[in-house]
Short mmCIF file of C-alpha atoms and ligand atoms in Angstrom, two decimals:
data_model
loop_
_atom_site.label_atom_id
_atom_site.label_comp_id
_atom_site.label_asym_id
_atom_site.label_seq_id
_atom_site.Cartn_x
_atom_site.Cartn_y
_atom_site.Cartn_z
CA MET A 13 -141.97 78.54 -36.90
CA HIS A 14 -138.45 77.71 -38.04
CA ASP A 15 -137.29 78.66 -41.54
CA ASP A 16 -136.96 75.05 -42.72
CA THR A 17 -140.60 74.43 -41.79
CA ARG A 18 -141.61 77.72 -43.36
CA LEU A 19 -139.84 76.85 -46.63
CA ALA A 20 -141.97 73.71 -46.98
CA HIS A 21 -145.25 75.59 -46.58
CA ILE A 22 -145.00 79.21 -47.76
CA GLY A 23 -146.36 80.27 -51.14
CA ARG A 24 -148.65 77.32 -51.64
CA HIS A 25 -151.89 79.19 -52.11
CA GLY A 26 -153.69 78.64 -55.39
CA THR A 27 -153.38 74.85 -55.12
CA GLU A 28 -157.05 74.39 -54.23
CA PRO A 29 -159.45 72.85 -55.21
CA LEU A 30 -157.46 70.06 -56.88
CA GLY A 31 -155.26 69.28 -53.89
CA LEU A 32 -152.04 69.92 -55.79
CA VAL A 33 -148.95 70.19 -53.61
CA ASN A 34 -147.44 72.88 -55.84
CA PRO A 35 -149.05 75.97 -57.37
CA PRO A 36 -149.71 75.37 -61.08
CA VAL A 37 -147.71 77.23 -63.73
CA CYS A 38 -150.12 79.83 -65.07
CA HIS A 39 -149.23 81.28 -68.46
CA ALA A 40 -151.18 84.37 -69.38
CA SER A 41 -151.13 87.64 -71.21
CA THR A 42 -154.85 88.46 -71.59
CA ILE A 43 -157.02 88.04 -68.51
CA LEU A 44 -160.79 88.20 -69.13
CA PHE A 45 -162.72 90.49 -66.80
CA PRO A 46 -165.84 88.87 -65.30
CA SER A 47 -167.98 92.04 -65.60
CA PHE A 48 -168.08 95.63 -66.85
CA ASP A 49 -167.72 96.78 -63.23
CA ALA A 50 -164.51 94.76 -62.94
CA PHE A 51 -163.25 96.17 -66.25
CA GLU A 52 -163.83 99.70 -64.94
CA GLY A 53 -162.00 98.85 -61.70
CA LYS A 54 -165.16 99.09 -59.59
CA ALA A 55 -165.06 95.43 -58.55
CA PRO A 56 -161.79 93.86 -57.43
CA VAL A 57 -160.17 91.14 -59.55
CA PRO A 58 -157.07 89.19 -58.49
CA ILE A 59 -155.34 89.40 -61.86
CA THR A 60 -155.60 92.08 -64.56
CA TYR A 61 -152.84 91.45 -67.10
CA GLY A 62 -150.06 88.90 -67.57
CA ARG A 63 -147.29 91.46 -67.21
CA HIS A 64 -148.44 92.15 -63.65
CA GLY A 65 -148.16 88.48 -62.72
CA THR A 66 -150.33 85.42 -62.35
CA SER A 67 -151.04 83.19 -59.34
CA THR A 68 -147.64 81.51 -59.92
CA HIS A 69 -145.87 84.84 -59.43
CA PHE A 70 -148.03 85.76 -56.45
CA ALA A 71 -147.07 82.49 -54.74
CA LEU A 72 -143.34 83.23 -55.02
CA GLN A 73 -143.77 86.87 -54.00
CA GLU A 74 -145.68 85.80 -50.92
CA ALA A 75 -143.13 83.11 -50.04
CA LEU A 76 -140.13 85.45 -50.35
CA SER A 77 -141.70 88.22 -48.34
CA GLU A 78 -142.66 85.74 -45.61
CA LEU A 79 -139.13 84.33 -45.53
CA GLU A 80 -137.51 87.76 -45.15
CA GLY A 81 -140.23 89.39 -43.05
CA GLY A 82 -141.27 91.91 -45.72
CA ALA A 83 -144.62 93.49 -46.52
CA GLY A 84 -144.41 92.28 -50.12
CA ALA A 85 -142.06 91.35 -52.93
CA VAL A 86 -141.62 92.31 -56.58
CA LEU A 87 -140.12 89.95 -59.17
CA VAL A 88 -137.83 91.08 -61.99
CA PRO A 89 -136.03 89.21 -64.79
CA SER A 90 -132.58 89.13 -63.11
CA GLY A 91 -130.70 89.91 -59.94
CA LEU A 92 -129.13 92.94 -61.58
CA ALA A 93 -132.58 94.23 -62.54
CA ALA A 94 -133.55 93.92 -58.85
CA CYS A 95 -130.56 96.10 -57.83
CA THR A 96 -131.27 98.74 -60.48
CA LEU A 97 -135.04 98.83 -59.88
CA ALA A 98 -134.50 99.36 -56.14
CA ILE A 99 -132.31 102.38 -56.85
CA GLN A 100 -134.58 103.81 -59.57
CA ALA A 101 -137.63 103.51 -57.33
CA LEU A 102 -136.02 105.77 -54.72
CA VAL A 103 -134.04 108.45 -56.58
CA ALA A 104 -134.59 111.36 -58.98
CA ALA A 105 -132.37 113.77 -60.90
CA GLY A 106 -130.27 115.89 -58.54
CA ASP A 107 -130.07 113.21 -55.85
CA HIS A 108 -126.93 111.70 -54.35
CA ILE A 109 -126.49 108.09 -53.30
CA LEU A 110 -123.87 106.22 -51.26
CA VAL A 111 -122.82 102.82 -52.56
CA THR A 112 -120.45 100.34 -50.96
CA ASP A 113 -117.12 100.05 -52.78
CA SER A 114 -117.56 96.26 -52.55
CA VAL A 115 -120.77 96.35 -54.63
CA TYR A 116 -121.44 93.80 -57.39
CA GLY A 117 -119.58 95.08 -60.51
CA PRO A 118 -122.60 95.47 -62.82
CA THR A 119 -124.45 97.46 -60.11
CA ARG A 120 -121.42 99.79 -60.02
CA ALA A 121 -121.55 100.11 -63.82
CA PHE A 122 -125.25 101.05 -63.61
CA CYS A 123 -124.45 103.82 -61.11
CA ASP A 124 -121.45 105.11 -63.06
CA GLN A 125 -123.18 105.11 -66.45
CA ALA A 126 -127.00 105.05 -66.35
CA LEU A 127 -127.49 106.95 -63.08
CA ARG A 128 -124.84 109.56 -63.88
CA ARG A 129 -126.56 110.22 -67.23
CA CYS A 130 -129.82 110.84 -65.32
CA GLY A 131 -128.18 113.36 -62.98
CA VAL A 132 -127.81 111.12 -59.93
CA GLU A 133 -124.38 111.24 -58.29
CA THR A 134 -122.77 108.21 -56.63
CA THR A 135 -120.14 108.23 -53.88
CA TYR A 136 -118.50 104.91 -53.02
CA PHE A 137 -117.76 104.21 -49.36
CA ALA A 138 -115.44 101.75 -47.67
CA PRO A 139 -117.44 98.68 -46.59
CA GLU A 140 -115.91 98.84 -43.09
CA LEU A 141 -117.27 102.35 -42.49
CA GLY A 142 -120.34 101.49 -40.38
CA ALA A 143 -121.78 104.48 -38.47
CA GLY A 144 -119.09 106.71 -40.04
CA ILE A 145 -121.30 106.79 -43.13
CA ALA A 146 -123.06 109.78 -41.51
CA GLU A 147 -120.10 111.98 -42.48
CA LEU A 148 -120.58 111.22 -46.18
CA MET A 149 -124.22 112.27 -46.23
CA ARG A 150 -125.26 115.41 -48.01
CA PRO A 151 -128.57 117.27 -47.93
CA ASN A 152 -129.54 115.55 -51.22
CA THR A 153 -128.47 112.01 -50.20
CA ARG A 154 -131.46 109.69 -50.67
CA LEU A 155 -130.10 106.19 -50.50
CA VAL A 156 -127.37 103.95 -49.09
CA PHE A 157 -126.72 100.79 -51.08
CA VAL A 158 -125.15 98.03 -48.99
CA GLU A 159 -123.94 94.61 -50.03
CA SER A 160 -122.92 92.26 -47.25
CA PRO A 161 -120.71 90.40 -47.61
CA GLY A 162 -119.25 92.39 -50.51
CA SER A 163 -118.83 90.89 -53.97
CA LEU A 164 -115.46 89.10 -54.35
CA THR A 165 -113.88 90.61 -51.21
CA PHE A 166 -116.52 89.50 -48.65
CA GLU A 167 -116.43 92.41 -46.18
CA ILE A 168 -119.33 92.29 -43.72
CA GLN A 169 -121.05 95.64 -43.20
CA ASP A 170 -122.49 96.94 -39.96
CA LEU A 171 -126.03 97.17 -41.31
CA PRO A 172 -127.77 98.26 -38.06
CA ALA A 173 -125.28 101.14 -37.62
CA ILE A 174 -125.62 102.21 -41.26
CA ALA A 175 -129.41 102.01 -41.11
CA ALA A 176 -129.53 104.08 -37.90
CA ALA A 177 -127.33 106.80 -39.45
CA ALA A 178 -129.38 106.78 -42.66
CA HIS A 179 -132.82 106.78 -41.05
CA ALA A 180 -131.83 109.67 -38.76
CA ARG A 181 -131.60 111.72 -41.98
CA GLY A 182 -134.58 110.22 -43.80
CA VAL A 183 -132.27 108.23 -46.09
CA ARG A 184 -133.33 104.75 -47.31
CA VAL A 185 -131.15 101.64 -47.12
CA VAL A 186 -131.11 98.95 -49.82
CA ILE A 187 -129.08 95.77 -49.38
CA ASP A 188 -128.03 93.18 -51.92
CA ASN A 189 -128.79 90.04 -49.89
CA THR A 190 -127.88 87.45 -52.53
CA TRP A 191 -125.14 85.80 -50.42
CA GLY A 192 -127.45 85.37 -47.41
CA ALA A 193 -130.20 84.14 -49.78
CA GLY A 194 -132.97 85.33 -47.44
CA TYR A 195 -132.08 82.42 -45.16
CA PHE A 196 -128.79 83.17 -43.37
CA HIS A 197 -129.41 86.92 -43.19
CA LYS A 198 -132.60 88.88 -42.44
CA PRO A 199 -131.72 92.48 -43.33
CA LEU A 200 -135.22 93.97 -42.98
CA ALA A 201 -135.10 93.10 -39.27
CA LEU A 202 -131.71 94.86 -39.05
CA GLY A 203 -132.94 98.13 -40.55
CA ALA A 204 -132.82 97.73 -44.35
CA ASP A 205 -135.78 99.16 -46.28
CA ILE A 206 -135.41 96.89 -49.31
CA SER A 207 -133.62 93.54 -49.59
CA VAL A 208 -132.75 92.55 -53.14
CA GLN A 209 -131.74 89.08 -54.22
CA ALA A 210 -130.53 87.37 -57.35
CA LEU A 211 -132.83 84.33 -57.24
CA THR A 212 -130.59 83.15 -60.08
CA LYS A 213 -128.19 82.01 -57.34
CA TYR A 214 -129.28 79.88 -54.36
CA VAL A 215 -133.06 80.11 -54.61
CA GLY A 216 -132.92 78.78 -58.18
CA GLY A 217 -130.06 76.60 -57.03
CA HIS A 218 -129.61 74.60 -60.24
CA SER A 219 -127.86 77.01 -62.65
CA ASP A 220 -130.81 77.09 -65.03
CA LEU A 221 -132.77 80.29 -64.47
CA MET A 222 -132.41 84.08 -64.29
CA LEU A 223 -134.64 85.91 -61.80
CA GLY A 224 -134.47 88.68 -59.23
CA ALA A 225 -136.60 89.85 -56.32
CA LEU A 226 -137.07 92.95 -54.17
CA ILE A 227 -138.43 92.26 -50.72
CA CYS A 228 -139.80 95.50 -49.32
CA THR A 229 -141.10 97.07 -46.13
CA ALA A 230 -144.61 98.55 -46.11
CA GLU A 231 -143.07 102.02 -46.61
CA THR A 232 -141.04 101.14 -49.72
CA LEU A 233 -143.35 98.60 -51.40
CA PRO A 234 -145.66 101.09 -53.19
CA ALA A 235 -142.75 102.98 -54.81
CA VAL A 236 -141.10 99.75 -55.95
CA GLN A 237 -144.36 98.36 -57.34
CA ALA A 238 -145.06 101.61 -59.18
CA GLN A 239 -141.57 101.79 -60.72
CA ALA A 240 -141.76 98.11 -61.73
CA ARG A 241 -145.03 98.79 -63.57
CA LEU A 242 -143.57 101.82 -65.32
CA GLN A 243 -140.57 99.85 -66.53
CA GLY A 244 -142.69 97.02 -67.95
CA ASN A 245 -140.56 94.09 -66.85
CA ALA A 246 -142.28 90.70 -66.87
CA THR A 247 -140.99 87.35 -65.63
CA ALA A 248 -141.79 83.96 -67.10
CA PRO A 249 -144.05 81.69 -65.00
CA ASP A 250 -141.85 78.68 -65.82
CA ASP A 251 -138.85 80.41 -64.24
CA VAL A 252 -140.95 81.46 -61.28
CA PHE A 253 -142.05 77.86 -60.86
CA LEU A 254 -138.40 76.74 -60.83
CA ALA A 255 -137.63 79.33 -58.16
CA LEU A 256 -140.54 78.07 -56.05
CA ARG A 257 -139.27 74.52 -56.48
CA GLY A 258 -135.74 75.60 -55.52
CA LEU A 259 -137.07 77.38 -52.44
CA ARG A 260 -138.33 74.10 -50.93
CA THR A 261 -134.78 72.75 -50.56
CA LEU A 262 -133.04 76.09 -49.96
CA GLY A 263 -132.33 75.48 -46.27
CA THR A 264 -131.13 71.91 -46.75
CA ARG A 265 -128.86 72.88 -49.62
CA LEU A 266 -127.47 75.97 -47.90
CA LYS A 267 -126.53 73.99 -44.79
CA ALA A 268 -124.63 71.52 -46.98
CA HIS A 269 -122.91 74.36 -48.90
CA ASP A 270 -122.02 75.92 -45.54
CA ALA A 271 -120.48 72.77 -44.04
CA SER A 272 -118.52 71.85 -47.18
CA GLY A 273 -117.46 75.46 -47.78
CA ARG A 274 -115.96 75.73 -44.30
CA ARG A 275 -114.16 72.43 -44.75
CA VAL A 276 -112.63 73.48 -48.07
CA ALA A 277 -111.76 76.93 -46.63
CA GLU A 278 -109.99 75.33 -43.69
CA TRP A 279 -108.03 73.02 -45.99
CA LEU A 280 -107.04 75.92 -48.27
CA GLY A 281 -105.92 77.90 -45.22
CA GLY A 282 -103.42 75.15 -44.42
CA GLN A 283 -101.74 75.18 -47.85
CA PRO A 284 -98.36 76.95 -47.98
CA MET A 285 -99.02 78.70 -51.32
CA VAL A 286 -102.37 80.15 -50.11
CA ARG A 287 -101.67 83.59 -48.69
CA ARG A 288 -105.13 84.26 -47.30
CA VAL A 289 -108.60 82.73 -47.27
CA ILE A 290 -111.42 85.29 -47.18
CA HIS A 291 -114.40 83.57 -45.58
CA PRO A 292 -116.63 85.37 -43.05
CA ALA A 293 -116.97 82.23 -40.90
CA CYS A 294 -113.18 81.99 -40.43
CA THR A 295 -112.12 83.55 -37.13
CA ASP A 296 -109.36 85.56 -38.84
CA HIS A 297 -111.87 87.36 -41.13
CA PRO A 298 -111.70 91.09 -40.21
CA GLN A 299 -115.46 91.34 -39.60
CA HIS A 300 -115.98 87.84 -38.24
CA ALA A 301 -117.66 89.27 -35.10
CA LEU A 302 -120.20 91.20 -37.21
CA TRP A 303 -120.90 88.08 -39.25
CA ARG A 304 -121.53 86.10 -36.06
CA ARG A 305 -123.85 88.80 -34.79
CA ASP A 306 -125.91 89.30 -37.97
CA PHE A 307 -125.80 86.00 -39.92
CA SER A 308 -126.87 82.49 -38.97
CA GLY A 309 -124.61 80.72 -41.47
CA ALA A 310 -122.38 81.04 -44.51
CA CYS A 311 -123.10 79.96 -48.06
CA GLY A 312 -120.56 78.19 -50.28
CA LEU A 313 -119.06 81.33 -51.85
CA PHE A 314 -115.73 82.79 -50.68
CA ALA A 315 -112.29 83.74 -52.00
CA PHE A 316 -108.62 83.09 -51.51
CA GLU A 317 -105.32 84.64 -52.54
CA LEU A 318 -102.31 82.76 -53.86
CA GLU A 319 -98.65 83.62 -53.23
CA SER A 320 -98.31 84.52 -56.89
CA CYS A 321 -100.60 84.65 -59.90
CA ARG A 322 -98.44 84.41 -63.01
CA ARG A 323 -100.57 83.60 -66.03
CA GLU A 324 -98.88 80.22 -66.65
CA GLN A 325 -99.49 79.23 -63.03
CA LEU A 326 -103.19 80.11 -63.25
CA ALA A 327 -103.60 78.39 -66.61
CA ALA A 328 -101.99 75.21 -65.23
CA LEU A 329 -104.24 75.28 -62.19
CA PHE A 330 -107.46 75.90 -64.12
CA ASP A 331 -107.00 73.80 -67.21
CA GLY A 332 -106.70 70.49 -65.37
CA LEU A 333 -109.64 70.88 -62.97
CA ARG A 334 -111.92 67.83 -63.02
CA LEU A 335 -114.77 68.97 -60.76
CA PHE A 336 -114.60 72.76 -60.51
CA GLY A 337 -116.08 74.55 -63.51
CA MET A 338 -114.91 77.94 -64.71
CA GLY A 339 -117.97 80.13 -65.12
CA TYR A 340 -119.87 83.15 -63.83
CA SER A 341 -122.75 83.14 -61.41
CA TRP A 342 -122.92 80.74 -58.44
CA GLY A 343 -125.44 79.18 -56.05
CA GLY A 344 -126.03 76.06 -58.14
CA TYR A 345 -125.38 72.50 -56.97
CA GLU A 346 -122.00 72.44 -58.71
CA SER A 347 -118.62 73.84 -57.71
CA LEU A 348 -117.00 76.75 -59.55
CA LEU A 349 -113.67 78.52 -59.53
CA ILE A 350 -112.79 81.80 -61.27
CA VAL A 351 -110.10 84.47 -61.17
CA ALA A 352 -111.50 87.86 -60.18
CA HIS A 353 -110.21 91.42 -60.41
CA PRO A 354 -112.50 93.38 -58.06
CA PRO A 355 -113.20 96.91 -59.37
CA ARG A 356 -112.61 99.28 -56.44
CA SER A 357 -112.28 103.04 -56.10
CA VAL A 358 -111.96 103.58 -52.31
CA CYS A 359 -110.33 100.32 -51.20
CA LYS A 360 -107.26 100.13 -53.43
CA PRO A 361 -106.34 96.59 -54.46
CA GLY A 362 -103.24 95.12 -52.83
CA ASN A 363 -100.50 93.52 -54.95
CA GLU A 364 -101.93 90.16 -53.92
CA TRP A 365 -104.88 90.48 -56.30
CA PRO A 366 -106.33 88.90 -58.48
CA LEU A 367 -108.39 86.81 -56.11
CA LEU A 368 -109.63 83.33 -56.75
CA ARG A 369 -113.38 83.11 -56.12
CA ILE A 370 -114.63 79.69 -55.21
CA HIS A 371 -118.15 78.29 -55.04
CA VAL A 372 -118.33 75.06 -53.09
CA GLY A 373 -121.19 72.99 -54.46
CA LEU A 374 -122.92 69.88 -53.18
CA GLU A 375 -120.22 67.39 -54.18
CA ASP A 376 -118.37 65.51 -51.43
CA PRO A 377 -115.82 68.00 -50.05
CA ALA A 378 -113.10 65.32 -49.99
CA ASP A 379 -113.35 65.04 -53.79
CA LEU A 380 -113.29 68.83 -54.15
CA ILE A 381 -110.21 69.08 -51.95
CA ALA A 382 -108.46 66.41 -54.05
CA ASP A 383 -109.26 68.40 -57.23
CA LEU A 384 -107.87 71.59 -55.66
CA HIS A 385 -104.83 69.74 -54.30
CA GLU A 386 -103.91 68.54 -57.80
CA GLY A 387 -104.56 72.04 -59.15
CA LEU A 388 -102.21 73.64 -56.63
CA GLN A 389 -99.55 71.08 -57.50
CA ARG A 390 -99.88 72.04 -61.19
CA TRP A 391 -99.69 75.72 -60.13
CA GLN A 392 -96.48 74.95 -58.23
CA SER A 393 -94.74 73.19 -61.11
CA ALA A 394 -95.76 75.75 -63.76
C1 PLP B 30 -125.10 87.50 -59.52
C2 PLP B 30 -125.34 88.66 -58.66
C3 PLP B 30 -126.25 89.64 -59.04
C4 PLP B 30 -126.93 89.63 -60.38
O1 PLP B 30 -127.74 88.54 -60.57
P1 PLP B 30 -128.17 88.14 -62.07
O2 PLP B 30 -129.37 87.30 -61.86
O3 PLP B 30 -127.00 87.42 -62.65
O4 PLP B 30 -128.47 89.40 -62.79
C5 PLP B 30 -126.48 90.69 -58.18
N1 PLP B 30 -125.84 90.77 -57.00
C6 PLP B 30 -124.96 89.85 -56.59
C7 PLP B 30 -124.31 89.98 -55.29
C8 PLP B 30 -124.67 88.77 -57.41
O5 PLP B 30 -123.75 87.87 -57.04
#
């Protein structure tokens, strides 16, 4: 079955006997046990307590794990919570982890502050390292955290090579798969043990919900489920319902983001004041070959560098934008543009940074290009 067909049918259990197309939104804290046996755990019950999820949550968990080829999925209140839960499920005091230098900034902050306080040491590695990661492993290394493409700088990582090096030493691999959205990239098939996603982005798709997911292999699922229970996170069924609704159009939307994104990237690449466009689908991207090998498409998020970034130039560009909004997050139907200063410790920033990070939404790309064209003219005369 193709993914677009799958997206229309997965996670629709619980709709019987009424013939509903969509699973109902089940709000619950208390669940009444049908018998004393069930209360004592001697007879199985599908639901025990609201914090552990209702049929609405189970539908989304099932859909996500089917889409990414996992054994199961766990939902958490945000994408960041998915990243931090994956790490916490797999490490203990005294452990060492390897994290890509291109990791999402708040995930880096969690490692540098919360993990360090708990006695877990983090080493950042260059995203281009691939199989060379073996040389950074220590006897107490437990985990490699990959993000591909990297946040803001969009390096593609050689996941199969990293996973082979890690698994040879009994080390687990977690990947932040938010950019691939479970659709353009299938990391569990390439060796990852856990794929985390900010559903806030493309699965939600409408800039109105916060949610995260961990899609796990059979080996990692029990540890993730256990840690999730210990931490006590719960997600709202209304948000889960919105994610399920977003999932139905994920493929259609992503293909439109992909086509428009490439068109805008190509146009930007032809502008004299644009020094470099960083888009994995562009043939001049340093890891374009890896992207072609491991991804089936590109979402609408990429970056570009301008010849110069004086504050007055940036202010002139941004303040007159008609269609592009200036705001965090991405993956919604609308276009966004921000200035970004990627925090890096191994890959030192060039003098060309800051970067401009662009999210190409579902508007007509000709209108978006016109908005950018006017913006670059304002930049030029500032
Ligand atoms: C946005 C983002 C997150 C965090 O998601 P939230 O739902 O905002 O917490 C994690 N990883 C990546 C790559 C992201 O872009």
